[in-house]
mmCIF file of C-alpha atoms in Angstrom:
data_model
loop_
_atom_site.group_PDB
_atom_site.id
_atom_site.type_symbol
_atom_site.label_atom_id
_atom_site.label_comp_id
_atom_site.label_asym_id
_atom_site.label_seq_id
_atom_site.Cartn_x
_atom_site.Cartn_y
_atom_site.Cartn_z
ATOM 1 C CA MET A 19 -55.015 -104.444 274.137
ATOM 2 C CA GLU A 20 -54.497 -108.118 273.344
ATOM 3 C CA GLN A 21 -57.789 -109.361 274.743
ATOM 4 C CA ALA A 22 -61.069 -108.981 272.832
ATOM 5 C CA PRO A 23 -63.419 -106.482 274.469
ATOM 6 C CA VAL A 24 -66.646 -107.606 276.099
ATOM 7 C CA PRO A 25 -69.553 -107.043 273.680
ATOM 8 C CA HIS A 26 -71.871 -104.163 274.541
ATOM 9 C CA ALA A 27 -75.232 -105.330 275.915
ATOM 10 C CA LEU A 28 -77.083 -103.804 272.940
ATOM 11 C CA LEU A 29 -75.263 -106.242 270.623
ATOM 12 C CA GLY A 30 -77.190 -109.155 272.146
ATOM 13 C CA PRO A 31 -79.540 -109.686 269.149
ATOM 14 C CA VAL A 32 -76.610 -109.833 266.679
ATOM 15 C CA LEU A 33 -73.879 -111.630 268.631
ATOM 16 C CA GLY A 34 -74.443 -114.750 266.520
ATOM 17 C CA PHE A 35 -73.163 -112.885 263.459
ATOM 18 C CA LEU A 36 -69.740 -112.067 264.949
ATOM 19 C CA GLY A 37 -66.864 -113.637 263.053
ATOM 20 C CA VAL A 38 -65.709 -114.402 259.529
ATOM 21 C CA TRP A 39 -68.179 -116.039 257.139
ATOM 22 C CA ARG A 40 -67.512 -117.500 253.691
ATOM 23 C CA GLY A 41 -69.742 -119.034 251.095
ATOM 24 C CA ARG A 42 -71.195 -118.938 247.632
ATOM 25 C CA GLY A 43 -74.198 -117.359 246.062
ATOM 26 C CA GLN A 44 -76.132 -116.541 242.940
ATOM 27 C CA GLY A 45 -76.871 -113.136 241.486
ATOM 28 C CA GLY A 46 -78.657 -111.536 238.621
ATOM 29 C CA TYR A 47 -80.524 -108.435 237.526
ATOM 30 C CA PRO A 48 -82.552 -107.535 234.419
ATOM 31 C CA THR A 49 -79.892 -105.073 233.239
ATOM 32 C CA LEU A 50 -77.124 -107.709 233.333
ATOM 33 C CA ASP A 51 -76.290 -110.175 230.546
ATOM 34 C CA GLY A 52 -77.263 -113.130 232.714
ATOM 35 C CA ASP A 53 -77.130 -114.701 236.127
ATOM 36 C CA PHE A 54 -73.794 -115.305 237.818
ATOM 37 C CA ALA A 55 -72.183 -117.316 240.607
ATOM 38 C CA TYR A 56 -70.029 -115.659 243.217
ATOM 39 C CA ALA A 57 -68.013 -116.381 246.354
ATOM 40 C CA GLN A 58 -68.395 -114.039 249.310
ATOM 41 C CA GLU A 59 -66.637 -113.280 252.565
ATOM 42 C CA VAL A 60 -68.357 -111.274 255.322
ATOM 43 C CA ARG A 61 -66.772 -110.122 258.581
ATOM 44 C CA PHE A 62 -68.585 -108.800 261.638
ATOM 45 C CA SER A 63 -66.538 -107.481 264.557
ATOM 46 C CA HIS A 64 -66.904 -105.061 267.467
ATOM 47 C CA ASP A 65 -64.773 -103.001 269.811
ATOM 48 C CA GLY A 66 -67.024 -103.059 272.888
ATOM 49 C CA ARG A 67 -69.284 -100.235 271.779
ATOM 50 C CA PRO A 68 -72.931 -100.741 270.636
ATOM 51 C CA PHE A 69 -72.207 -101.286 266.954
ATOM 52 C CA LEU A 70 -70.793 -103.914 264.635
ATOM 53 C CA ARG A 71 -68.110 -103.319 262.050
ATOM 54 C CA TYR A 72 -69.251 -104.866 258.748
ATOM 55 C CA GLU A 73 -67.004 -105.783 255.815
ATOM 56 C CA ALA A 74 -67.948 -107.817 252.746
ATOM 57 C CA ARG A 75 -66.211 -108.723 249.527
ATOM 58 C CA ALA A 76 -67.060 -111.008 246.644
ATOM 59 C CA TRP A 77 -65.495 -112.688 243.625
ATOM 60 C CA LEU A 78 -67.188 -113.723 240.400
ATOM 61 C CA LEU A 79 -66.787 -117.451 239.699
ATOM 62 C CA ASP A 80 -66.511 -119.383 236.464
ATOM 63 C CA GLY A 81 -68.520 -122.515 235.644
ATOM 64 C CA ASP A 82 -66.037 -124.682 237.553
ATOM 65 C CA GLY A 83 -66.206 -122.538 240.690
ATOM 66 C CA ALA A 84 -62.810 -120.888 240.187
ATOM 67 C CA PRO A 85 -62.501 -117.128 240.799
ATOM 68 C CA LEU A 86 -62.613 -114.959 237.676
ATOM 69 C CA ARG A 87 -62.068 -111.563 239.299
ATOM 70 C CA PRO A 88 -62.966 -109.468 242.331
ATOM 71 C CA ALA A 89 -66.551 -108.227 242.338
ATOM 72 C CA ALA A 90 -68.436 -106.254 245.004
ATOM 73 C CA ARG A 91 -66.816 -104.800 248.087
ATOM 74 C CA GLU A 92 -68.430 -102.828 250.890
ATOM 75 C CA SER A 93 -67.889 -101.802 254.470
ATOM 76 C CA GLY A 94 -69.800 -100.069 257.193
ATOM 77 C CA TRP A 95 -71.395 -100.204 260.600
ATOM 78 C CA TRP A 96 -74.515 -101.655 262.185
ATOM 79 C CA ARG A 97 -75.661 -99.370 265.017
ATOM 80 C CA LEU A 98 -77.851 -101.210 267.532
ATOM 81 C CA GLN A 99 -80.626 -99.419 269.422
ATOM 82 C CA PRO A 100 -82.247 -100.428 272.752
ATOM 83 C CA ASP A 101 -85.474 -101.692 271.156
ATOM 84 C CA GLY A 102 -83.724 -104.006 268.662
ATOM 85 C CA ARG A 103 -83.735 -101.448 265.868
ATOM 86 C CA VAL A 104 -80.679 -101.404 263.647
ATOM 87 C CA GLU A 105 -79.326 -98.420 261.745
ATOM 88 C CA ALA A 106 -76.768 -99.584 259.194
ATOM 89 C CA LEU A 107 -74.343 -97.535 257.130
ATOM 90 C CA VAL A 108 -72.886 -99.346 254.101
ATOM 91 C CA THR A 109 -70.416 -97.791 251.657
ATOM 92 C CA GLN A 110 -69.246 -99.233 248.341
ATOM 93 C CA PRO A 111 -66.211 -98.120 246.309
ATOM 94 C CA THR A 112 -68.524 -97.756 243.291
ATOM 95 C CA GLY A 113 -69.814 -94.500 244.801
ATOM 96 C CA ILE A 114 -72.934 -95.795 246.556
ATOM 97 C CA THR A 115 -73.661 -95.248 250.254
ATOM 98 C CA GLU A 116 -76.732 -96.745 251.879
ATOM 99 C CA ILE A 117 -78.317 -95.833 255.191
ATOM 100 C CA LEU A 118 -80.564 -98.733 256.123
ATOM 101 C CA VAL A 119 -82.952 -99.169 259.030
ATOM 102 C CA GLY A 120 -84.556 -102.293 260.345
ATOM 103 C CA HIS A 121 -84.763 -104.743 263.189
ATOM 104 C CA ALA A 122 -82.641 -107.507 264.701
ATOM 105 C CA GLY A 123 -84.185 -110.433 266.508
ATOM 106 C CA GLU A 124 -84.790 -114.185 266.493
ATOM 107 C CA GLY A 125 -81.608 -114.894 264.500
ATOM 108 C CA ALA A 126 -82.377 -112.461 261.685
ATOM 109 C CA VAL A 127 -81.623 -108.889 260.701
ATOM 110 C CA ASP A 128 -83.937 -107.169 258.206
ATOM 111 C CA LEU A 129 -82.774 -103.858 256.753
ATOM 112 C CA ALA A 130 -84.339 -101.524 254.190
ATOM 113 C CA ALA A 131 -82.905 -98.363 252.660
ATOM 114 C CA HIS A 132 -83.747 -95.194 254.521
ATOM 115 C CA SER A 133 -81.690 -93.260 251.990
ATOM 116 C CA VAL A 134 -79.166 -93.907 249.237
ATOM 117 C CA ALA A 135 -76.445 -91.372 248.428
ATOM 118 C CA LEU A 136 -74.668 -91.522 245.079
ATOM 119 C CA ALA A 137 -71.400 -90.082 243.840
ATOM 120 C CA PRO A 138 -71.885 -88.146 240.562
ATOM 121 C CA THR A 139 -70.663 -91.089 238.446
ATOM 122 C CA ALA A 140 -72.325 -93.943 240.404
ATOM 123 C CA LYS A 141 -75.078 -96.041 238.872
ATOM 124 C CA ASP A 142 -78.595 -94.959 239.790
ATOM 125 C CA VAL A 143 -79.700 -96.942 242.869
ATOM 126 C CA THR A 144 -82.986 -95.877 244.445
ATOM 127 C CA ALA A 145 -83.656 -98.571 247.082
ATOM 128 C CA THR A 146 -82.193 -101.685 248.671
ATOM 129 C CA ARG A 147 -83.322 -104.317 251.137
ATOM 130 C CA ARG A 148 -81.143 -106.898 252.913
ATOM 131 C CA ARG A 149 -81.923 -109.912 255.091
ATOM 132 C CA TYR A 150 -79.334 -111.848 257.106
ATOM 133 C CA THR A 151 -80.704 -115.041 258.713
ATOM 134 C CA LEU A 152 -78.869 -117.470 260.968
ATOM 135 C CA ALA A 153 -79.798 -121.089 260.208
ATOM 136 C CA GLY A 154 -82.221 -122.376 262.797
ATOM 137 C CA GLY A 155 -83.136 -118.826 263.820
ATOM 138 C CA ASP A 156 -80.803 -118.776 266.819
ATOM 139 C CA GLY A 157 -77.556 -117.049 267.673
ATOM 140 C CA ASP A 158 -75.613 -120.303 267.826
ATOM 141 C CA SER A 159 -75.545 -121.182 264.147
ATOM 142 C CA ASP A 160 -72.486 -121.661 261.957
ATOM 143 C CA THR A 161 -74.470 -120.885 258.781
ATOM 144 C CA PHE A 162 -76.353 -117.806 257.629
ATOM 145 C CA THR A 163 -78.202 -116.835 254.492
ATOM 146 C CA PHE A 164 -78.065 -113.454 252.853
ATOM 147 C CA VAL A 165 -80.597 -111.935 250.438
ATOM 148 C CA HIS A 166 -80.072 -108.535 248.820
ATOM 149 C CA GLU A 167 -82.849 -106.817 246.882
ATOM 150 C CA LEU A 168 -82.101 -103.838 244.666
ATOM 151 C CA ALA A 169 -83.976 -101.085 242.800
ATOM 152 C CA ALA A 170 -81.581 -99.557 240.278
ATOM 153 C CA VAL A 171 -81.302 -98.080 236.785
ATOM 154 C CA GLY A 172 -85.078 -97.802 236.355
ATOM 155 C CA GLN A 173 -85.903 -101.303 237.656
ATOM 156 C CA PRO A 174 -88.238 -101.960 240.631
ATOM 157 C CA LEU A 175 -87.035 -103.490 243.893
ATOM 158 C CA GLN A 176 -86.223 -107.168 243.253
ATOM 159 C CA ARG A 177 -83.803 -109.911 244.230
ATOM 160 C CA HIS A 178 -80.241 -109.211 243.140
ATOM 161 C CA LEU A 179 -78.086 -111.518 245.305
ATOM 162 C CA SER A 180 -78.507 -114.489 247.608
ATOM 163 C CA ALA A 181 -75.870 -116.578 249.355
ATOM 164 C CA THR A 182 -75.261 -119.133 252.070
ATOM 165 C CA LEU A 183 -72.212 -118.514 254.237
ATOM 166 C CA ARG A 184 -70.492 -120.602 256.901
ATOM 167 C CA ARG A 185 -68.510 -119.402 259.892
ATOM 168 C CA GLU A 186 -64.748 -119.648 259.239
ATOM 169 C CA VAL A 187 -61.535 -118.898 261.060
ATOM 170 C CA GLY A 188 -58.204 -117.744 259.727
ATOM 171 C CA GLN A 189 -57.023 -115.219 257.193
ATOM 172 C CA SER A 190 -59.056 -113.471 254.539
ATOM 173 C CA THR A 191 -58.047 -114.917 251.178
ATOM 174 C CA PRO A 192 -59.508 -115.003 247.679
ATOM 175 C CA PRO A 193 -61.473 -118.169 246.966
ATOM 176 C CA THR A 194 -60.104 -121.231 245.220
ATOM 177 C CA SER A 195 -62.236 -123.657 243.270
ATOM 178 C CA SER A 196 -62.550 -125.827 246.392
ATOM 179 C CA TRP A 197 -63.228 -122.923 248.772
ATOM 180 C CA ASN A 198 -66.474 -123.821 250.526
ATOM 181 C CA SER A 199 -67.397 -126.128 247.664
ATOM 182 C CA SER A 200 -69.950 -127.772 249.933
ATOM 183 C CA VAL A 201 -71.883 -124.486 250.145
ATOM 184 C CA GLN A 202 -74.118 -124.016 247.151
#
């Protein structure tokens, strides 16, 4: 099959997220030595069924915006329901799997942890919340913001990551110091 499949009708509220997105963000958490800058790439795709394939990866950046090393990586699925509800499954190689539930509409997807499963050696994560918002609140934007809240290692739910990403085309590659330098 060389032609992209027609999106399932249930994907309507999230069609604006389809594609490859790249940008930069800021992160921090009370248990870390300090705040940090990172570059991120997110991919949303579909195969004609009522769910999105989700992939994200990030790189820590130095003070000049050059990549230091790979950071977070995760993949999963967003399952769309007829009433705009979203059930998301997100797995990380660090041994954490999240099942999130929420709603998609008006250019935003809000998800909160329904449950978190941990491998025996994973860090203790008890809750997460994520918000993906298309700029302008419509499905036609080439920019979206991402906010990830985390409750882990005895800390209450609080902001952990935030980023602004722009729609890109082409191959997935690690960032360079000029990669999306206009995105702060």
